[in-house]
């Protein structure tokens, strides 16, 4: 099963955690071919040590999933038999300012990959597509997203992911491609690019900088520790019913303002600011994000009952681990914040 697994976007946050999990901690025995365009969000350092630890089982190529010829060469040169598709533009705020790259990578790129996979259908055991709960839109105070909730995406990011989900589903219905799709809630953990809420707040709070909370701060997200997402994906890839979608969630609903205050308290316990001010005082309410979804909450009972998956990490332990990871990895942070990793990529990959 899965001898030559193509992972797209493996140098990003979740992709890198997934590759580490598969090679270091799972029962996967095959080879991973990671293709990544290395956008601002793709950092090969997220996989440092992997190439040398697994020289026969890990390969990297800098490739844009929109480039059909390059992707075809990868399928042929490495006899790809399975795909786990992470590559995407992933930040809602960026999609509001410049939606074009989201349409290009998330829709056209996914279409391209599906086409190449269709051209190699005889070899393909699985095309697993990573998606988000944001395709379902926004919830009121009550209720949960299930796999049957109608799609109602509100941001250009969410709509581009919705479009890609529909394409993947259609390739199953029309061409009998063996696919699975997972729709996951907000992830957090090591290697997340510090434009997303949790790492942004950790780094700003640590340095004593303002903490920009959108609107009234009462928007709710369901948080999942990235390692738990990785175990869910691998379980779905191995045992999920082909053609089906699975919701993945953390059962950790939190209002943004509560989350920010929690981060402040943990950091205050660790080290007080030089002037002895509490970090909570850094909270700054700023203009709301246009189309800001009010609440996300996931019902993952299908994944739990069908495949026996549940998240292992509690939010209290996961957020402490994550904060500790950022405190312990100041070199990674410095290189990411200064853009030094981009110069490194340019030097090594052109
Ligand atoms: P990320 O932005 O950290 O990483 C995306 C990766 O894709 C980067 O390495 C980037 O270089 C690569 N990439 C972008 N465009 C590419 C292209 N055209 N060709 C090849 N590679 C390209 O994103 P992430 O947070 O790791 O998210 C990964 C996937 O999970 C995405 O599909 C996202 O929609 C989905 N997802 C994310 C979350 C979350 O909370 N982060 C939650 C649910 C689903
Ligand atoms: P984000 O990490 O961008 O994830 P998403 O928009 O995909 O859910 O944001 C999480 C929540 O935090 C969301 O409700 C927007 C809010 N937010 C802020 O209040 N301030 C910020 O600076 C950011 C980046 C997000």
PDB file of C-alpha atoms and ligand atoms in Angstrom, residues 9 11-14 36-39 41-42 63-65 86-88 90 105 130-132 157 161 184-187 196, ligand 1:
ATOM      1  CA  UNK A   9       2.809  21.696  -0.169  1.00  0.00           C
ATOM      2  CA  UNK A  11       7.116  22.638   3.197  1.00  0.00           C
ATOM      3  CA  UNK A  12       4.159  24.493   4.692  1.00  0.00           C
ATOM      4  CA  UNK A  13       2.846  24.251   8.229  1.00  0.00           C
ATOM      5  CA  UNK A  14       0.590  21.173   8.129  1.00  0.00           C
ATOM      6  CA  UNK A  36       6.251  22.590  -3.224  1.00  0.00           C
ATOM      7  CA  UNK A  37       6.466  25.914  -5.042  1.00  0.00           C
ATOM      8  CA  UNK A  38       8.121  27.462  -1.966  1.00  0.00           C
ATOM      9  CA  UNK A  39       5.945  30.560  -1.751  1.00  0.00           C
ATOM     10  CA  UNK A  41       4.644  30.127   3.301  1.00  0.00           C
ATOM     11  CA  UNK A  42       6.870  27.272   2.164  1.00  0.00           C
ATOM     12  CA  UNK A  63       7.483  22.594  -8.422  1.00  0.00           C
ATOM     13  CA  UNK A  64       4.334  24.647  -8.911  1.00  0.00           C
ATOM     14  CA  UNK A  65       1.255  22.389  -8.988  1.00  0.00           C
ATOM     15  CA  UNK A  86      -1.958  20.151   0.943  1.00  0.00           C
ATOM     16  CA  UNK A  87      -0.592  22.817  -1.438  1.00  0.00           C
ATOM     17  CA  UNK A  88      -2.713  25.942  -1.272  1.00  0.00           C
ATOM     18  CA  UNK A  90      -4.122  29.424   2.985  1.00  0.00           C
ATOM     19  CA  UNK A 105      -3.293  27.584  -6.929  1.00  0.00           C
ATOM     20  CA  UNK A 130      -6.999  18.418   2.447  1.00  0.00           C
ATOM     21  CA  UNK A 131      -9.746  20.964   2.967  1.00  0.00           C
ATOM     22  CA  UNK A 132     -11.202  23.209   5.589  1.00  0.00           C
ATOM     23  CA  UNK A 157     -10.038  31.575   0.343  1.00  0.00           C
ATOM     24  CA  UNK A 161     -11.232  25.604  -1.338  1.00  0.00           C
ATOM     25  CA  UNK A 184     -10.659  20.316   9.177  1.00  0.00           C
ATOM     26  CA  UNK A 185     -10.995  23.112  11.732  1.00  0.00           C
ATOM     27  CA  UNK A 186      -8.260  25.637  12.631  1.00  0.00           C
ATOM     28  CA  UNK A 187      -4.883  24.028  13.283  1.00  0.00           C
ATOM     29  CA  UNK A 196      -2.019  33.234  11.527  1.00  0.00           C
TER      30      UNK A 196
HETATM   31  P1  LIG B   1       0.625  26.919   4.490  1.00  0.00           P
HETATM   32  O1  LIG B   1       0.259  28.224   3.863  1.00  0.00           O
HETATM   33  O2  LIG B   1       1.443  26.913   5.738  1.00  0.00           O
HETATM   34  O3  LIG B   1       1.405  26.006   3.430  1.00  0.00           O
HETATM   35  C1  LIG B   1       1.019  25.910   2.076  1.00  0.00           C
HETATM   36  C2  LIG B   1       2.154  25.248   1.304  1.00  0.00           C
HETATM   37  O4  LIG B   1       1.743  25.126  -0.062  1.00  0.00           O
HETATM   38  C3  LIG B   1       3.448  26.086   1.307  1.00  0.00           C
HETATM   39  O5  LIG B   1       4.549  25.235   1.524  1.00  0.00           O
HETATM   40  C4  LIG B   1       3.478  26.685  -0.092  1.00  0.00           C
HETATM   41  O6  LIG B   1       4.789  26.944  -0.560  1.00  0.00           O
HETATM   42  C5  LIG B   1       2.800  25.574  -0.900  1.00  0.00           C
HETATM   43  N1  LIG B   1       2.222  26.085  -2.154  1.00  0.00           N
HETATM   44  C6  LIG B   1       1.452  27.194  -2.324  1.00  0.00           C
HETATM   45  N2  LIG B   1       1.139  27.349  -3.626  1.00  0.00           N
HETATM   46  C7  LIG B   1       1.706  26.308  -4.289  1.00  0.00           C
HETATM   47  C8  LIG B   1       1.730  25.893  -5.652  1.00  0.00           C
HETATM   48  N3  LIG B   1       1.115  26.608  -6.615  1.00  0.00           N
HETATM   49  N4  LIG B   1       2.404  24.764  -5.972  1.00  0.00           N
HETATM   50  C9  LIG B   1       3.043  24.032  -5.020  1.00  0.00           C
HETATM   51  N5  LIG B   1       3.069  24.392  -3.731  1.00  0.00           N
HETATM   52  C10 LIG B   1       2.403  25.493  -3.361  1.00  0.00           C
HETATM   53  O7  LIG B   1      -0.754  26.164   4.699  1.00  0.00           O
HETATM   54  P2  LIG B   1      -1.196  25.130   5.828  1.00  0.00           P
HETATM   55  O8  LIG B   1      -1.755  25.872   6.967  1.00  0.00           O
HETATM   56  O9  LIG B   1      -0.105  24.148   6.023  1.00  0.00           O
HETATM   57  O10 LIG B   1      -2.419  24.434   5.073  1.00  0.00           O
HETATM   58  C11 LIG B   1      -2.216  23.262   4.285  1.00  0.00           C
HETATM   59  C12 LIG B   1      -3.554  22.810   3.727  1.00  0.00           C
HETATM   60  O11 LIG B   1      -4.463  22.574   4.799  1.00  0.00           O
HETATM   61  C13 LIG B   1      -4.226  23.844   2.815  1.00  0.00           C
HETATM   62  O12 LIG B   1      -4.820  23.157   1.748  1.00  0.00           O
HETATM   63  C14 LIG B   1      -5.279  24.487   3.712  1.00  0.00           C
HETATM   64  O13 LIG B   1      -6.375  24.941   2.961  1.00  0.00           O
HETATM   65  C15 LIG B   1      -5.668  23.310   4.597  1.00  0.00           C
HETATM   66  N6  LIG B   1      -6.178  23.640   5.940  1.00  0.00           N
HETATM   67  C16 LIG B   1      -5.464  24.451   6.764  1.00  0.00           C
HETATM   68  C17 LIG B   1      -5.938  24.706   8.042  1.00  0.00           C
HETATM   69  C18 LIG B   1      -5.158  25.568   9.013  1.00  0.00           C
HETATM   70  O14 LIG B   1      -5.652  25.859  10.107  1.00  0.00           O
HETATM   71  N7  LIG B   1      -3.938  25.975   8.703  1.00  0.00           N
HETATM   72  C19 LIG B   1      -7.149  24.148   8.471  1.00  0.00           C
HETATM   73  C20 LIG B   1      -7.846  23.316   7.590  1.00  0.00           C
HETATM   74  C21 LIG B   1      -7.347  23.064   6.322  1.00  0.00           C
END
